[in-house]
mmCIF file of C-alpha atoms in Angstrom:
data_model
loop_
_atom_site.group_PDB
_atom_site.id
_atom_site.type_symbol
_atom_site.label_atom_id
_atom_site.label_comp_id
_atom_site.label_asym_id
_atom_site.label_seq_id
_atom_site.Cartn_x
_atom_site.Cartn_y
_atom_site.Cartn_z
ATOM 1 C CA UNK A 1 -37.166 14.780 -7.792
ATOM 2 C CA UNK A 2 -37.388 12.075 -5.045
ATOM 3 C CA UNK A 3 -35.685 11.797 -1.784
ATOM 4 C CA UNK A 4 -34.350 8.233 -1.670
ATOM 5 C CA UNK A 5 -33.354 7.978 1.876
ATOM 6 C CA UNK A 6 -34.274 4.555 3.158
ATOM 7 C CA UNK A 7 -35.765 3.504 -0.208
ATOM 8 C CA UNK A 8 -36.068 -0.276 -0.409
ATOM 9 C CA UNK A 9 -36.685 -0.507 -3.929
ATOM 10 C CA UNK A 10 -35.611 1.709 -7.695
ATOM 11 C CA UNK A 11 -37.288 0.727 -10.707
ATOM 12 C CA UNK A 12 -39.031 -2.702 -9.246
ATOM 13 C CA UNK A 13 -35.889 -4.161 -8.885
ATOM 14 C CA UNK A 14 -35.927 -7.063 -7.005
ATOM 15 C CA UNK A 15 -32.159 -7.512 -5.114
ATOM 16 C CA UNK A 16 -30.761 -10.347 -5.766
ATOM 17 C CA UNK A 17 -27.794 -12.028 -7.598
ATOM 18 C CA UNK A 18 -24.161 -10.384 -8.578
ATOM 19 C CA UNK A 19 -25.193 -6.464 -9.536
ATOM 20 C CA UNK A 20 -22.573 -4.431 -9.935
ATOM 21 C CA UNK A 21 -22.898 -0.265 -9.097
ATOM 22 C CA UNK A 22 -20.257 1.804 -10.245
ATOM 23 C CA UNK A 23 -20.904 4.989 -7.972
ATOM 24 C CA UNK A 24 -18.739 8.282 -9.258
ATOM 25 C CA UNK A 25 -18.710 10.722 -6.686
ATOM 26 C CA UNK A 26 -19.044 14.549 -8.207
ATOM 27 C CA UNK A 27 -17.630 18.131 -7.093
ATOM 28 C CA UNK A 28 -16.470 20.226 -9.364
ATOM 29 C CA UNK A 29 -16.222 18.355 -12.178
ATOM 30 C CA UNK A 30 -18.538 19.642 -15.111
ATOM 31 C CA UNK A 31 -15.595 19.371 -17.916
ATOM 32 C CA UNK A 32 -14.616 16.231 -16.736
ATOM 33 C CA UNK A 33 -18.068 14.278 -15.931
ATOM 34 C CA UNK A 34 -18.688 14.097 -19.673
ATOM 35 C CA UNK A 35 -15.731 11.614 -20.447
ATOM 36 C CA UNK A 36 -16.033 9.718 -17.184
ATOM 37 C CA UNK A 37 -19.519 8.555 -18.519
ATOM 38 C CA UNK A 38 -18.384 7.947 -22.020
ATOM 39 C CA UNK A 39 -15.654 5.422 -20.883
ATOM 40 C CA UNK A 40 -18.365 3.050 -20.641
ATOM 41 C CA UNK A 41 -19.323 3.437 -24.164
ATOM 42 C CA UNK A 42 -15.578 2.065 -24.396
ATOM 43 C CA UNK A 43 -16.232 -0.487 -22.251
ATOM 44 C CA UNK A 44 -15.486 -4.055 -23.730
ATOM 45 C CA UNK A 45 -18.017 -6.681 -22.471
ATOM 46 C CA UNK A 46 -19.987 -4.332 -20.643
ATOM 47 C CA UNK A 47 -21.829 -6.181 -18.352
ATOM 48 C CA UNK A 48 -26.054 -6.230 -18.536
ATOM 49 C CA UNK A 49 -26.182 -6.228 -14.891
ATOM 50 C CA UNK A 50 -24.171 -2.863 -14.653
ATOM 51 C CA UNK A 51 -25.424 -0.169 -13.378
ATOM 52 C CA UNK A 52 -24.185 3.705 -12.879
ATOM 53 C CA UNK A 53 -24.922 6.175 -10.012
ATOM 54 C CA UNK A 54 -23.435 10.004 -9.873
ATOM 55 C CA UNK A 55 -23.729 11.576 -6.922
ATOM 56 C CA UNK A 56 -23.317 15.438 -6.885
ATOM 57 C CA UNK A 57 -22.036 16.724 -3.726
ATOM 58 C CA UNK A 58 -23.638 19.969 -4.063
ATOM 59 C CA UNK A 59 -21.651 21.314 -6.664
ATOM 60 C CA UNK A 60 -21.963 25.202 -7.082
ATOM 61 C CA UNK A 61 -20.921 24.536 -11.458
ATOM 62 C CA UNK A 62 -22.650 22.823 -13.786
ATOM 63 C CA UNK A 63 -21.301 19.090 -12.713
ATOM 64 C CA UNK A 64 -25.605 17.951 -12.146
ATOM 65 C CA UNK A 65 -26.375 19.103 -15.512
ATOM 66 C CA UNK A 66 -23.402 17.622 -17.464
ATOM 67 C CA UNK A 67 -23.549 14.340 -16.087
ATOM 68 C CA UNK A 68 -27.108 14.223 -16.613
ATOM 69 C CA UNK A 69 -27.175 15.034 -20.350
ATOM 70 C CA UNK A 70 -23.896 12.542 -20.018
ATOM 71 C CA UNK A 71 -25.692 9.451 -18.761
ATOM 72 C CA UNK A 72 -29.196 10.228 -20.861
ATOM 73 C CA UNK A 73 -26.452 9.887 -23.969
ATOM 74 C CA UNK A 74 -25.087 6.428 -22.330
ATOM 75 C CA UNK A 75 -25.475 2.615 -23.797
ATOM 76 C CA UNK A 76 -25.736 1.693 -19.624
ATOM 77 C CA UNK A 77 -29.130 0.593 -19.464
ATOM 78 C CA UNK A 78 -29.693 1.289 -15.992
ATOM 79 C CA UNK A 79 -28.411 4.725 -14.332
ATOM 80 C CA UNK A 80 -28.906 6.958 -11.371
ATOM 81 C CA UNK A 81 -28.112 10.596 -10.733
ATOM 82 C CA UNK A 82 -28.807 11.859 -7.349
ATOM 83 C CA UNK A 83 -27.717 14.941 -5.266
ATOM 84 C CA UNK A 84 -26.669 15.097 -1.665
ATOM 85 C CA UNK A 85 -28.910 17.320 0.597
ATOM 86 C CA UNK A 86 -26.096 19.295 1.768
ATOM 87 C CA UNK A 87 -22.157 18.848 1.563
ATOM 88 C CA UNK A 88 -21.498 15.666 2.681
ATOM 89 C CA UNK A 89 -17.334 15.958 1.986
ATOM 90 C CA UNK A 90 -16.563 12.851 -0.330
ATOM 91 C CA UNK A 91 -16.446 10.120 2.427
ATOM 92 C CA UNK A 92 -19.855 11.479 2.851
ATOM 93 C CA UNK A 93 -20.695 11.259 -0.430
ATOM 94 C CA UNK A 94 -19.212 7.262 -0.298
ATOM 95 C CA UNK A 95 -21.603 6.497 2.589
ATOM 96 C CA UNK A 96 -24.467 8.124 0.325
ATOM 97 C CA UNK A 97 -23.467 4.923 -2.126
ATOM 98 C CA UNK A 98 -22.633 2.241 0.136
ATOM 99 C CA UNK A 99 -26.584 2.755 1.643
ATOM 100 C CA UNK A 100 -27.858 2.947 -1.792
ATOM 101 C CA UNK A 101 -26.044 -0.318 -3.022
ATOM 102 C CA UNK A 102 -27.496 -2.177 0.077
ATOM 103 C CA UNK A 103 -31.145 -0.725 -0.348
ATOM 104 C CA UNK A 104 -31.589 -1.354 -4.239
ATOM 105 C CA UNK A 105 -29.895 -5.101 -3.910
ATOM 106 C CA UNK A 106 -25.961 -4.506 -5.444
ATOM 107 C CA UNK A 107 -23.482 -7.541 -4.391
ATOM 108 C CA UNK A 108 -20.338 -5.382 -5.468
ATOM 109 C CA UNK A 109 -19.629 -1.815 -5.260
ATOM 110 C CA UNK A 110 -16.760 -0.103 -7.357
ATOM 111 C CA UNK A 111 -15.494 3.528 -7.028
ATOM 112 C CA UNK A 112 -14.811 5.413 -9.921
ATOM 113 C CA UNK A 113 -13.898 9.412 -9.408
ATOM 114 C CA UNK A 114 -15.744 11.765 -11.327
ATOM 115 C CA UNK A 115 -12.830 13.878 -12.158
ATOM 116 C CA UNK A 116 -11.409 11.809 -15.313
ATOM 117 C CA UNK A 117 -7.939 10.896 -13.495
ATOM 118 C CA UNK A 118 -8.630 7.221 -13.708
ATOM 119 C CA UNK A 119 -10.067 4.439 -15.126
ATOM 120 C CA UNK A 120 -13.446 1.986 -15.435
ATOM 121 C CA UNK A 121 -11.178 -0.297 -18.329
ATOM 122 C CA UNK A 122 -8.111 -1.045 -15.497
ATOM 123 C CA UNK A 123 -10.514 -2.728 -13.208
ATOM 124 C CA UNK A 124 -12.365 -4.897 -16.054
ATOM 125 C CA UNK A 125 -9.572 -7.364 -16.381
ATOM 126 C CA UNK A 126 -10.077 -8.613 -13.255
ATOM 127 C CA UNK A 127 -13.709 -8.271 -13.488
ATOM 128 C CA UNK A 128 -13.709 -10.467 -16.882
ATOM 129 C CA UNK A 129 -11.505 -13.018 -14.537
ATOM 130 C CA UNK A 130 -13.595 -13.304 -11.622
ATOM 131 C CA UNK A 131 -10.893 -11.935 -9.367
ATOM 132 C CA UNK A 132 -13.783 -9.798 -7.294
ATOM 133 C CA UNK A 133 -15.353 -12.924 -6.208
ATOM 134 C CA UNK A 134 -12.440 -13.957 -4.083
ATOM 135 C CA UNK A 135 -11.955 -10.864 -2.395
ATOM 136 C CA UNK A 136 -13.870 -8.100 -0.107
ATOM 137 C CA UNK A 137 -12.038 -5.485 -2.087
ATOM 138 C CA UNK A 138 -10.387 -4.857 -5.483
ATOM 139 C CA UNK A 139 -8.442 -1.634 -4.832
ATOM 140 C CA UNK A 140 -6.641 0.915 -7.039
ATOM 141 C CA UNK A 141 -2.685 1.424 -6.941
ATOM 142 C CA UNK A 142 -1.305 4.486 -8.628
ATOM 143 C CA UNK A 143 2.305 3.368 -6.824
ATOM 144 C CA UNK A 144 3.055 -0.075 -7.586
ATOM 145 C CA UNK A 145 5.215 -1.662 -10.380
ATOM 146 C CA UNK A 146 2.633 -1.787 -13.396
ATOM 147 C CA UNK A 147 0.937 1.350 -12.414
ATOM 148 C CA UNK A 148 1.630 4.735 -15.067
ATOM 149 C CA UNK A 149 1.243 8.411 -13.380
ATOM 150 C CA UNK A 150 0.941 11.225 -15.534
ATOM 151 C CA UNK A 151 1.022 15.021 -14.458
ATOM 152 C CA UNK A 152 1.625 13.700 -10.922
ATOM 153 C CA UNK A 153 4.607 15.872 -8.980
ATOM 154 C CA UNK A 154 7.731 14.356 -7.624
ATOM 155 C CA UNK A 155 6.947 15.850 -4.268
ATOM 156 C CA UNK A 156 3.313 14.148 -4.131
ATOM 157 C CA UNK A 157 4.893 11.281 -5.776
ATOM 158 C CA UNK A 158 7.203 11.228 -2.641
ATOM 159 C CA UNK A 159 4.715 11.733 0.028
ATOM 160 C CA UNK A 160 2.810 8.637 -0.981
ATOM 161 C CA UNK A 161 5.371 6.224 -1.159
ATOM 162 C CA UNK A 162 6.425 7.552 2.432
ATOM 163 C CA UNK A 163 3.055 7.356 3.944
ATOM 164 C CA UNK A 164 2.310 4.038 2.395
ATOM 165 C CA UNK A 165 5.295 2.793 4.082
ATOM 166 C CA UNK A 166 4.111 4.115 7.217
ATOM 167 C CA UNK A 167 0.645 3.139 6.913
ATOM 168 C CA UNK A 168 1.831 -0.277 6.345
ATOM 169 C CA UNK A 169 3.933 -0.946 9.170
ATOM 170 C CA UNK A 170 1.467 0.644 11.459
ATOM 171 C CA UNK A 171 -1.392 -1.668 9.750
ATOM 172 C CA UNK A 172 0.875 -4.876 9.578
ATOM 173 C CA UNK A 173 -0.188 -5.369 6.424
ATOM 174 C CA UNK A 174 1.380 -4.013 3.080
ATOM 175 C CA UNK A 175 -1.265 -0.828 1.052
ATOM 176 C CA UNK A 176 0.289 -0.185 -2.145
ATOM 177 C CA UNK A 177 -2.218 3.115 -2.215
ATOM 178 C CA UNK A 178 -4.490 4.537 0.873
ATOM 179 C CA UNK A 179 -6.860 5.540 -1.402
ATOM 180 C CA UNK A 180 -7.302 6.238 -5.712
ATOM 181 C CA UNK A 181 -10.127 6.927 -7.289
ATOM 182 C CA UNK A 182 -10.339 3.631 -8.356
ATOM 183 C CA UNK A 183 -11.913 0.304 -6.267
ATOM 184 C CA UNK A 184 -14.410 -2.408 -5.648
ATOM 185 C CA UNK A 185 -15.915 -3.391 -2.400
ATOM 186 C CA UNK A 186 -18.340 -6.040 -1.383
ATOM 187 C CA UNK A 187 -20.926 -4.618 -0.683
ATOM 188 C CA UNK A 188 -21.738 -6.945 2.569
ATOM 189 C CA UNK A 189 -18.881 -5.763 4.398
ATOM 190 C CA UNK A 190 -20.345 -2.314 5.128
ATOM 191 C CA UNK A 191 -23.697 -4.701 7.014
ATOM 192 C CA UNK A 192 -21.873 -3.764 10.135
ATOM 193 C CA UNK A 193 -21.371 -0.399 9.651
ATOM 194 C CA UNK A 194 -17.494 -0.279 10.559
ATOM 195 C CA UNK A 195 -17.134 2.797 8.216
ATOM 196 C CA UNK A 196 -20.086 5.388 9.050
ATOM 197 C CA UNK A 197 -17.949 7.310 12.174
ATOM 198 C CA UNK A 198 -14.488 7.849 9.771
ATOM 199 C CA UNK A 199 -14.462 11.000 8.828
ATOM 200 C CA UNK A 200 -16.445 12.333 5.798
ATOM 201 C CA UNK A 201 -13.672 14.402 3.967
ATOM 202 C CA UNK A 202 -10.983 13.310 1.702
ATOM 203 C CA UNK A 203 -9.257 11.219 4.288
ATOM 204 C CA UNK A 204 -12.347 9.024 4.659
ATOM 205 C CA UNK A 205 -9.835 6.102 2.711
ATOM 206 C CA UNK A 206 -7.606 6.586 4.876
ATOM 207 C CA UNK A 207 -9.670 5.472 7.373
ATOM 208 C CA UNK A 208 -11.057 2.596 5.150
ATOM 209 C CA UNK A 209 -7.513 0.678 4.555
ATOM 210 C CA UNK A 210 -6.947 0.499 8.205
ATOM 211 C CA UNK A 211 -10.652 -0.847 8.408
ATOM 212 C CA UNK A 212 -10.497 -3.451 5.681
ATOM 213 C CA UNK A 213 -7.235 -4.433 7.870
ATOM 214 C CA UNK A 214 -8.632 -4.460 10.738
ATOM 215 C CA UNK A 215 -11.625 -6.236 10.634
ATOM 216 C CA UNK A 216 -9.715 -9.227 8.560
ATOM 217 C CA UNK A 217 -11.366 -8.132 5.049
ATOM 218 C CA UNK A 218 -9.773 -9.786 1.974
ATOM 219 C CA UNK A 219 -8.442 -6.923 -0.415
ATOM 220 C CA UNK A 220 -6.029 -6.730 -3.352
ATOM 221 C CA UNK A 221 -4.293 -4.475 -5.112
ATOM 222 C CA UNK A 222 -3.956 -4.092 -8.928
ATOM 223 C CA UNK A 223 -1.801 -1.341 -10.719
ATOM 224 C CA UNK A 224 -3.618 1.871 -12.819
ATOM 225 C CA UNK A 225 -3.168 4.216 -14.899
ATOM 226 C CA UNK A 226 -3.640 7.774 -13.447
ATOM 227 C CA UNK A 227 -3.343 11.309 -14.922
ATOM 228 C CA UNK A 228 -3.778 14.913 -13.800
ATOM 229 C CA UNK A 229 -4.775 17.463 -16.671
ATOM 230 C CA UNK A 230 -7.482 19.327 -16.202
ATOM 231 C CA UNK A 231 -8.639 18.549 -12.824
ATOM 232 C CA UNK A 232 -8.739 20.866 -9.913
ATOM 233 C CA UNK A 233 -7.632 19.310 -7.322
ATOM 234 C CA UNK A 234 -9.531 19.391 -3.826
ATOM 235 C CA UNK A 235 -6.496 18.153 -2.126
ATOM 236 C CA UNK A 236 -3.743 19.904 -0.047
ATOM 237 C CA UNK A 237 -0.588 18.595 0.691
ATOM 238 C CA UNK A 238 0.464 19.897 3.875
ATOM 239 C CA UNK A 239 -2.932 20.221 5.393
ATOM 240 C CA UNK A 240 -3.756 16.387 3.987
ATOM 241 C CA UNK A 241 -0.310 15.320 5.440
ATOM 242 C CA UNK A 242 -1.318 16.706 9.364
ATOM 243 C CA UNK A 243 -4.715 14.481 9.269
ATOM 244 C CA UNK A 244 -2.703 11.557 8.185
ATOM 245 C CA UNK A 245 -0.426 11.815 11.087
ATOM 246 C CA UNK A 246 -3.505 12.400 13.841
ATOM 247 C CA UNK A 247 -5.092 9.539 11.844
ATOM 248 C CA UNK A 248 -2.018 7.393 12.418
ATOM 249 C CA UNK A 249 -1.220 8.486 15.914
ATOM 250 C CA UNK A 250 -4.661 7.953 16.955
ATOM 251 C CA UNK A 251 -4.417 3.957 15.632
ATOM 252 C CA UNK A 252 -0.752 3.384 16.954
ATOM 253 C CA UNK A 253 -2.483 4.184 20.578
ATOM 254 C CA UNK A 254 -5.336 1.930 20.300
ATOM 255 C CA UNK A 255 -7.078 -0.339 17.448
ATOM 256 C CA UNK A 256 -10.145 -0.687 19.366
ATOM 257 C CA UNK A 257 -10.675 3.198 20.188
ATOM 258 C CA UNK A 258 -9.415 4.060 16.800
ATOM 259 C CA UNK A 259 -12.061 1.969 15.220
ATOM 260 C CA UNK A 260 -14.880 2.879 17.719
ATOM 261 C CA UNK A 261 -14.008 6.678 18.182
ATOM 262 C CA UNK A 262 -16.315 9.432 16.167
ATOM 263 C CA UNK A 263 -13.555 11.045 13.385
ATOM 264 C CA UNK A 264 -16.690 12.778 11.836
ATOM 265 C CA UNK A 265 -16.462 16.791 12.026
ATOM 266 C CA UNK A 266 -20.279 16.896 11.820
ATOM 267 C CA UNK A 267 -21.845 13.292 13.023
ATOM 268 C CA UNK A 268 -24.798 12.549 11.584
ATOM 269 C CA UNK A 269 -27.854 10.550 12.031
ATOM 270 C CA UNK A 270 -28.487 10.109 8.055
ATOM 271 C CA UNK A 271 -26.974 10.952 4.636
ATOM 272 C CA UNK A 272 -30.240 12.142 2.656
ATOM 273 C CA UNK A 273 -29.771 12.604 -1.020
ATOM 274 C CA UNK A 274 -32.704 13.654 -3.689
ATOM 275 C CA UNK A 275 -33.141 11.484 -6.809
ATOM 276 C CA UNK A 276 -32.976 14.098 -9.837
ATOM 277 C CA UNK A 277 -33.282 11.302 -12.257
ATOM 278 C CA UNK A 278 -33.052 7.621 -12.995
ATOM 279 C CA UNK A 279 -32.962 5.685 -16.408
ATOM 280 C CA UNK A 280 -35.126 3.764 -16.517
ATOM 281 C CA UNK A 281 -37.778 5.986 -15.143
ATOM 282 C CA UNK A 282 -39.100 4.872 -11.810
ATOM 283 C CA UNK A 283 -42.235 2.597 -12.133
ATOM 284 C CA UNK A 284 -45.158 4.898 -10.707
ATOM 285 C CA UNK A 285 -48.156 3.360 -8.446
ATOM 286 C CA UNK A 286 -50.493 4.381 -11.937
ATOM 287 C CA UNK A 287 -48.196 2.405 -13.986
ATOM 288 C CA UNK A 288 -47.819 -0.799 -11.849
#
C-alpha cells in the first residue's frame, strides 16, 4: 500500500486532455459495492479515457474487500481503490477525490454513491451529447419532472421539495436537488479551493449548491432514477433537517462570512488516504 497524498503522478500518466474520474465514495456498503462496479460492464460506449476510484471511508465491513475483487473483475481499464487514513465523513471523503482528480490530470469529475441507489447510465446521455462541456456541473435530481423514486417515503419525499424551495429562494437561483448521489464537476473549479472549509459530513452538498451559486459556476440539472432497497441509510431526518437550517441561517446573514467561515467539526491541514491498489499496477523505479 502507498500513501498518495500529494502524488503528482499514478501509473506515468501524463495529465492532460478530457479524463473523466468517476469517484464512488464507500461506507458501509459491502452488498452493494459489487453492482455499483458492474454497472459499468453495462455501460454503452464506455469511454477509453474513463477511469474509476473507490474510496473507503474506513469502513468497519467488508466494503475494501468487495470492491476490490469488484473492480479486479471490471472491463474499466484503469481503476483506483484507496482508503482514507481516518474517517473523513463523506464531504471528507469528496475532498479526498477532488485532490486526487487535480494531482493525476482529470478535466471532469463525476460522483457516483457507492450504495447502489443511483445510476452511472442516467448521466451518459448527456455525456454522449457533450452537455458537460458547457457547464461547471452536471448534477443529479431525484425531484424534478422526469426523475423516478423508488422506496423513497412520503415524509422524506416532502422534506426535499420544502427545503429545495427554501434553498432556492435563499440562493436566488432554482436547485432541483441539494445533493444525490449522482453529479459531474469540472474539475478546475475546485483550483481555488472554495469547498475545503464546508463541512465534511453528509451536508457537505449542501454547502456545495450554495457554492456553485455563489461563485457564478455554470450547473444543470438532469432527472434520475433513484431507489432505496437494501441500503442502510447514514442519514437522519430530524438531525439532517437542524444543520440545514444553521446552514441556511448562517448564509441569509452573510454570503461573504458564510463562504469564508470554517463549517468543518475537525479542520484539517490534509486529507491523507493509502493506495491499497491500482489497475494498472503502478510503474516501479525498476520497471521504468
Amino acid at each position: 500500500m502507498n500513501n498518495v497524498s500529494g502524488s503528482a503522478e499514478v501509473n506515468g500518466v501524463t495529465p492532460g486532455g478530457e479524463r473523466i474520474l468517476v469517484f464512488v465514495p464507500m461506507y458501509r456498503c459491502a452488498p452493494q459495492i459489487p453492482r455499483v462496479i458492474e454497472q459499468f460492464a453495462r455501460l454503452p460506449g464506455l469511454p477509453a479515457d474513463l477511469a474509476v476510484l473507490c474510496i473507503d471511508n474506513q469502513s468497519p465491513d467488508e466494503t475494501l474487500a468487495a470492491a476490490e475483487a469488484a473492480l479486479a473483475a471490471s472491463p474499466v481499464r484503469e481503476k483506483y481503490l484507496l482508503r482514507n487514513d481516518d474517517n473523513y465523513g463523506l464531504g471528507g471523503s469528496h475532498k479526498v477525490a477532488i485532490d486526487f482528480a487535480h494531482q493525476h490530470g482529470f478535466e471532469y469529475l463525476v460522483v457516483l454513491h457507492g450504495d447502489d441507489q443511483g445510476s452511472i447510465a442516467d448521466l451518459q446521455p448527456h455525456l454522449a451529447a457533450g452537455v458537460h462541456r458547457t457547464v461547471d456541473a452536471l448534477l443529479g435530481a431525484r425531484f424534478m419532472r422526469g426523475a423516478t423514486l423508488q422506496g423513497y417515503s412520503t415524509l422524506r419525499t416532502a422534506a426535499n421539495h420544502v427545503f429545495n424551495a427554501i434553498f432556492s429562494i435563499i440562493g436566488g437561483q432554482w436547485f432541483s436537488d441539494l445533493g444525490s448521489g449522482l453529479n459531474l464537476f469540472r474539475t478546475s473549479i475546485f483550483a481555488d479551493g472554495f469547498h475545503l472549509k464546508y463541512a465534511d459530513n453528509l451536508t457537505f452538498n449542501y454547502y456545495l449548491v450554495f457554492g456553485l451559486a455563489d461563485h457564478g459556476h455554470r450547473f444543470r440539472f438532469f432527472p434520475i432514477n433513484w431507489r432505496e432497497d437494501d441500503q442502510v441509510s447514514n442519514a437522519r431526518l430530524f438531525s439532517q433537517g437542524i444543520r440545514m437550517l444553521k446552514l441556511l441561517r448562517q448564509r441569509l446573514l452573510s454570503v461573504a462570512r458564510f463562504h469564508a467561515a470554517e463549517h468543518r467539526d475537525v479542520p484539517r491541514a490534509s486529507y491523507p488516504a493509502t493506495l491499497v491498489r491500482s489497475w494498472p499496477a503502478p510503474v516501479t523505479q525498476e520497471q521504468a
